[in-house]
Short mmCIF file of C-alpha atoms in Angstrom, two decimals:
data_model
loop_
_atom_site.label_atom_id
_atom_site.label_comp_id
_atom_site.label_asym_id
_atom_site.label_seq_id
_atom_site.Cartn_x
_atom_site.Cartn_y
_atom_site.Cartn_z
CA UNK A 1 13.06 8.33 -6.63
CA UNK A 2 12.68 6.77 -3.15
CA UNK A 3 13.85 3.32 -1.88
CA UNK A 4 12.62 1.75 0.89
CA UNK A 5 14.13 -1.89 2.04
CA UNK A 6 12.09 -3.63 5.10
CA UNK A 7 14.30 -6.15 7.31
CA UNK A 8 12.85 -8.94 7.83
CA UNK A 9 10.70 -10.40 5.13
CA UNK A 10 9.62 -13.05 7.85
CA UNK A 11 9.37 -13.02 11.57
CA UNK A 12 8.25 -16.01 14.01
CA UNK A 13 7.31 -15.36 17.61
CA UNK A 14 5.98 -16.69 20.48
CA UNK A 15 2.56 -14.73 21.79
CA UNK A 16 3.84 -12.48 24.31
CA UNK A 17 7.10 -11.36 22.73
CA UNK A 18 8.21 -8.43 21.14
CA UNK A 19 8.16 -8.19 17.39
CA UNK A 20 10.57 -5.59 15.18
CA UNK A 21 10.67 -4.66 11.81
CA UNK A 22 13.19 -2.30 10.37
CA UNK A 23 13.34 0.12 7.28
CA UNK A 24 15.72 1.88 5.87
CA UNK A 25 14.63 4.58 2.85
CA UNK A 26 16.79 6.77 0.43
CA UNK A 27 15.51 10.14 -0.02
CA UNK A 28 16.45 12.05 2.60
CA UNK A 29 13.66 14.68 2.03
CA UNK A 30 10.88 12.18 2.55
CA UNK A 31 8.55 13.77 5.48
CA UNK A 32 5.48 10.50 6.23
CA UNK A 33 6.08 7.05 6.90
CA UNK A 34 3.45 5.06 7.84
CA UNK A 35 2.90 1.71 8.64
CA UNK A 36 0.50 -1.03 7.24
CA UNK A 37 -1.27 -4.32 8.43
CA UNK A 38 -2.59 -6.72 5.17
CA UNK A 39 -4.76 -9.47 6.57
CA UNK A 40 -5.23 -12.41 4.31
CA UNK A 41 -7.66 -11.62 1.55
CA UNK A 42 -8.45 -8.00 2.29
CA UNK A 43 -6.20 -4.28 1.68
CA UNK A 44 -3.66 -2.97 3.40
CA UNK A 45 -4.91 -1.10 6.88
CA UNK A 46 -3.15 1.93 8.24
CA UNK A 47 -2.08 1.17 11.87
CA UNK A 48 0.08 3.92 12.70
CA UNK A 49 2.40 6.47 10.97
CA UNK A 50 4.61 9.25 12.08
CA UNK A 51 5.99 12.65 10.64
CA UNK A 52 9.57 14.12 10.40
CA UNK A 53 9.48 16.14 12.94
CA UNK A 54 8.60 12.94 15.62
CA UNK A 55 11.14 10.50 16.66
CA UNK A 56 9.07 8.27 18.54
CA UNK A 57 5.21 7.93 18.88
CA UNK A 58 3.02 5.20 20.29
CA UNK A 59 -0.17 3.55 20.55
CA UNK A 60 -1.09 1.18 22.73
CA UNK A 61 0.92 -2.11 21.72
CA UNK A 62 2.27 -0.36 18.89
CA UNK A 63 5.22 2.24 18.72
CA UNK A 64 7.24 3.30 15.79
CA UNK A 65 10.29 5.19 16.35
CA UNK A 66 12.46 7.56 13.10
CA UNK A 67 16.31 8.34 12.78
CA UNK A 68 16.19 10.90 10.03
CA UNK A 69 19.89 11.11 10.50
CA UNK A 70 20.13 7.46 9.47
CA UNK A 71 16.78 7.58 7.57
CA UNK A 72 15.34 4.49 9.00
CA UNK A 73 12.31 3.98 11.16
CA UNK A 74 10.86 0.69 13.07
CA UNK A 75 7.94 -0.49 14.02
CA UNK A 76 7.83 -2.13 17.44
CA UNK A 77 4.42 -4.63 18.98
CA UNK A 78 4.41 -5.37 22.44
CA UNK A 79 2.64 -8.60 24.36
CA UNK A 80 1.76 -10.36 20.43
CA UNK A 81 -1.46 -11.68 20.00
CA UNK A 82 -2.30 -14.34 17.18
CA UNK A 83 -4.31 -11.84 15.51
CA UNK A 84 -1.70 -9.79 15.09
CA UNK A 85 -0.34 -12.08 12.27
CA UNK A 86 -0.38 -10.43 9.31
CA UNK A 87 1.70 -9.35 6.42
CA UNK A 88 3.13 -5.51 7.42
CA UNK A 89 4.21 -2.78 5.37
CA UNK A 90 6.20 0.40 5.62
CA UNK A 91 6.25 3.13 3.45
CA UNK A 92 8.06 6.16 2.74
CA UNK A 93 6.15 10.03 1.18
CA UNK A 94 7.93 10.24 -2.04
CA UNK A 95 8.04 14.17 -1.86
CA UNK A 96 9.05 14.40 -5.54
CA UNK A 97 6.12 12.02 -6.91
CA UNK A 98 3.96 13.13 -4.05
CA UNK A 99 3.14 9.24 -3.68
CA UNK A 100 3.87 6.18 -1.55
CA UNK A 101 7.07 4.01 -1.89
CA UNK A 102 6.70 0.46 0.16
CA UNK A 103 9.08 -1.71 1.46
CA UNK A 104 8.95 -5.51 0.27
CA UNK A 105 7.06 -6.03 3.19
CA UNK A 106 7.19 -8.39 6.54
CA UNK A 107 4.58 -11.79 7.57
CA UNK A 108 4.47 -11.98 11.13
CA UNK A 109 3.76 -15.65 12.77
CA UNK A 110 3.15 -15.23 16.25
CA UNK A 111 2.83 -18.47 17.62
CA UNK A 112 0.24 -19.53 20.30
CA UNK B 1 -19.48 5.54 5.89
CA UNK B 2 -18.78 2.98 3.28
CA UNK B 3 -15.33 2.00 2.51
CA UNK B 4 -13.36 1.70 -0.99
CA UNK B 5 -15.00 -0.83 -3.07
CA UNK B 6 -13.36 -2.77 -6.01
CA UNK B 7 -14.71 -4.65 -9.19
CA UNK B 8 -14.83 -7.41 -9.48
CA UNK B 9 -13.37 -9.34 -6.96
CA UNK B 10 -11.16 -12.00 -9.22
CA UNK B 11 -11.33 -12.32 -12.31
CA UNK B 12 -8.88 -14.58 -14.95
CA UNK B 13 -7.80 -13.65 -19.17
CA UNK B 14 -5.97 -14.89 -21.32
CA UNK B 15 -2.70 -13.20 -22.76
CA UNK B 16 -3.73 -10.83 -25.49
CA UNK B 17 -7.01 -9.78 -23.35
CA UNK B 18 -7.77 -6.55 -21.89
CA UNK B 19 -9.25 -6.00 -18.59
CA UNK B 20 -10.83 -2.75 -16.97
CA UNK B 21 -11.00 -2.60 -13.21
CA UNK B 22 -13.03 -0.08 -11.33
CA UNK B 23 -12.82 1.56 -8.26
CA UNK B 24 -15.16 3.81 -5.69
CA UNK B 25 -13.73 5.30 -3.11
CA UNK B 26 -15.16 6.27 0.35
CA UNK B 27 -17.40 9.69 -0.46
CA UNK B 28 -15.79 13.03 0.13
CA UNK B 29 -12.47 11.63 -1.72
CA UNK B 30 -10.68 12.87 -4.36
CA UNK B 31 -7.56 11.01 -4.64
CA UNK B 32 -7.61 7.62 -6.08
CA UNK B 33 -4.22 5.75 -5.92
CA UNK B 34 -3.44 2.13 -7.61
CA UNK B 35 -1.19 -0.03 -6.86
CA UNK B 36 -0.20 -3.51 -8.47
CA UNK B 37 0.66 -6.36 -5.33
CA UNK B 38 2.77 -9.44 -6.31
CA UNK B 39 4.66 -11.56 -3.94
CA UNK B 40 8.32 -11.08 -5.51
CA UNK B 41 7.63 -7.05 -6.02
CA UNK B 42 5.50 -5.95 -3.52
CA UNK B 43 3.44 -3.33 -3.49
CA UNK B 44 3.94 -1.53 -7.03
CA UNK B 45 2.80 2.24 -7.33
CA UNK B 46 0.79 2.28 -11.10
CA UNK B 47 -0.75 5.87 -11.18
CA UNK B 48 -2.96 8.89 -8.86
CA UNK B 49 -5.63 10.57 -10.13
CA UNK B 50 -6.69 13.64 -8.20
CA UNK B 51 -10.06 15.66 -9.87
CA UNK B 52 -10.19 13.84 -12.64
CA UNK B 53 -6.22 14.69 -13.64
CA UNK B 54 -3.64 12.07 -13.56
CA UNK B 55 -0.83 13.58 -10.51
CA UNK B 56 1.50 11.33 -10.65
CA UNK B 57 2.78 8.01 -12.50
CA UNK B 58 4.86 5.22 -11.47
CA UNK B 59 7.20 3.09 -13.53
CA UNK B 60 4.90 0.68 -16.03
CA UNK B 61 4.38 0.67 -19.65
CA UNK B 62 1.75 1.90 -21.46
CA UNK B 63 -0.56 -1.01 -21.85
CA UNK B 64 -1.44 0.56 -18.07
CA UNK B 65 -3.68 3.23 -17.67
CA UNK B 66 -6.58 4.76 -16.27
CA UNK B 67 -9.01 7.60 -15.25
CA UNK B 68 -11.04 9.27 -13.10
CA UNK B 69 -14.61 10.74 -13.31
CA UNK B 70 -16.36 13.52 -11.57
CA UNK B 71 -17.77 11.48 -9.07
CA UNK B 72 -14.13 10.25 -8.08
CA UNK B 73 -14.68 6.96 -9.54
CA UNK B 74 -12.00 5.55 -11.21
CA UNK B 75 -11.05 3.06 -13.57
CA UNK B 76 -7.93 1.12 -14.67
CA UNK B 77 -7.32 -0.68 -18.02
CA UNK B 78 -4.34 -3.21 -18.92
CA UNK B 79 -4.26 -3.92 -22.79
CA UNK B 80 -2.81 -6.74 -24.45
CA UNK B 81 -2.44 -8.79 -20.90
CA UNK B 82 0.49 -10.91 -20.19
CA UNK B 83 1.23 -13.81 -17.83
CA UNK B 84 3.65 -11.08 -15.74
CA UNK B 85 0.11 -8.89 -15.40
CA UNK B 86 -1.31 -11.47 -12.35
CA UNK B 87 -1.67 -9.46 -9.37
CA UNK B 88 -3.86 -8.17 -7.28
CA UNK B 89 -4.93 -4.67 -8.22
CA UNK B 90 -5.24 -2.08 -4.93
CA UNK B 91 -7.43 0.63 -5.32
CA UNK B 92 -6.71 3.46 -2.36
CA UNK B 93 -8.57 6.70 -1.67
CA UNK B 94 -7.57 9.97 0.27
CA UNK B 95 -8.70 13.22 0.56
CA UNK B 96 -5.54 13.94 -1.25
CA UNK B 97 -4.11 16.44 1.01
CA UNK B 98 -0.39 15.60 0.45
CA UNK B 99 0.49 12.83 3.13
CA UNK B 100 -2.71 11.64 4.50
CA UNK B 101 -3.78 8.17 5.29
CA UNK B 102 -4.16 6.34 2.03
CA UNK B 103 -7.67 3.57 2.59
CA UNK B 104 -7.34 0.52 0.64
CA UNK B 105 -10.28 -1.85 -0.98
CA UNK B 106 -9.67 -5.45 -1.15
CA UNK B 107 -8.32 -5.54 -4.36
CA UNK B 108 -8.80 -7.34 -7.69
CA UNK B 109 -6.91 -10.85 -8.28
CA UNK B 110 -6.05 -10.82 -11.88
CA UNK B 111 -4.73 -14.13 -13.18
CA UNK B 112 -3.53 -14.32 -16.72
CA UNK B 113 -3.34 -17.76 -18.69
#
């Protein structure tokens, strides 16, 4: 089945910087990955997500961009605000199991 | 339109127990997804029902299971609990579509003594 490994499990920054988080996943004929914000005490929120056949796609502060070749993806926040300090999730469409696979998952600090 | 909605909210056992979880997802839904959350595993895939049929099952043993009913609602049961069981218990719904956008509830915090 799919893998997916999210880089790093922790990530300080000052409010105004750039923030990063990388995934790499395994099954090469996985088509969805979207990406999740989990606020303390409630579910997971979709906050963006992208398809196959899109390398790069934005909104607003947020862009993720996809290598198939490589099969990793990355999630990318401009001009941090404290409230975007959450715990954030990628995932990977298992096409096999027609299900999610998440990666282990990221908390973002950003720093006032 | 109201969002996924789990019961209850926490809830603690003792090993041996059996809980039953429920879940309602947002109306018009037919997928129900759960997923156990712990911090040294993440965000565990448990089982999908889709129209009251089980699609798909992840990787946990039996003592997990569940269903769905014809109103979507849908339930989760762990027999004969044990201290590994504390989680939190995410209930998602979709329209089940292949890859659409999964909604979450806030979960249910199992602890086992």
């Amino acid at each position: 089945g799919e893998n997916v490994e999210q880089h790093p499990s922790t990530l300080s920054v000052q409010e105004g910087d750039s923030a990063v988080i990388k995934c790499t996943y395994s099954d090469s004929a996985s088509n969805y990955f979207p990406w999740y914000k989990q606020e303390l005490g409630k579910g997971p929120q979709l906050i963006i997500d992208i398809r196959s056949n899109v390398g790069e796609k934005k909104d607003q502060r947020i862009a993720v961009t996809l290598n198939k070749t490589a099969k990793h993806f990355s999630l990318h926040i401009t001009e941090t605000q404290p409230e975007d300090s959450a715990v954030y999730f990628c995932a990977a469409h298992d096409n096999a199991g027609n299900m999610l696979t998440f990666g282990g998952g990221t908390r973002l600090m950003v720093k006032p | 339109k109201a969002g996924v909605t789990q019961t209850p909210r926490y809830l603690i056992k003792t090993r041996g127990q059996q809980v039953t979880l429920s879940c309602s997802p947002i109306s018009g839904h037919r997928s129900v997804s759960w997923y156990q959350q712990t911090p040294g595993q993440g965000l565990q895939f448990l089982f999908e029902y889709f129209s009251e049929t089980q699609r798909n099952k992840g990787n946990f043993p039996g003592r997990f299971s569940g269903r769905q009913f014809s109103n979507s609602r849908s339930e989760m049961n762990v027999s004969t609990l044990e201290l590994g069981d504390s989680a939190l218990y995410l209930c998602a719904s979709s329209e089940g579509q292949g890859t659409g956008e999964l909604f979450f509830g806030e979960g249910s915090r199992l602890t086992v003594l």
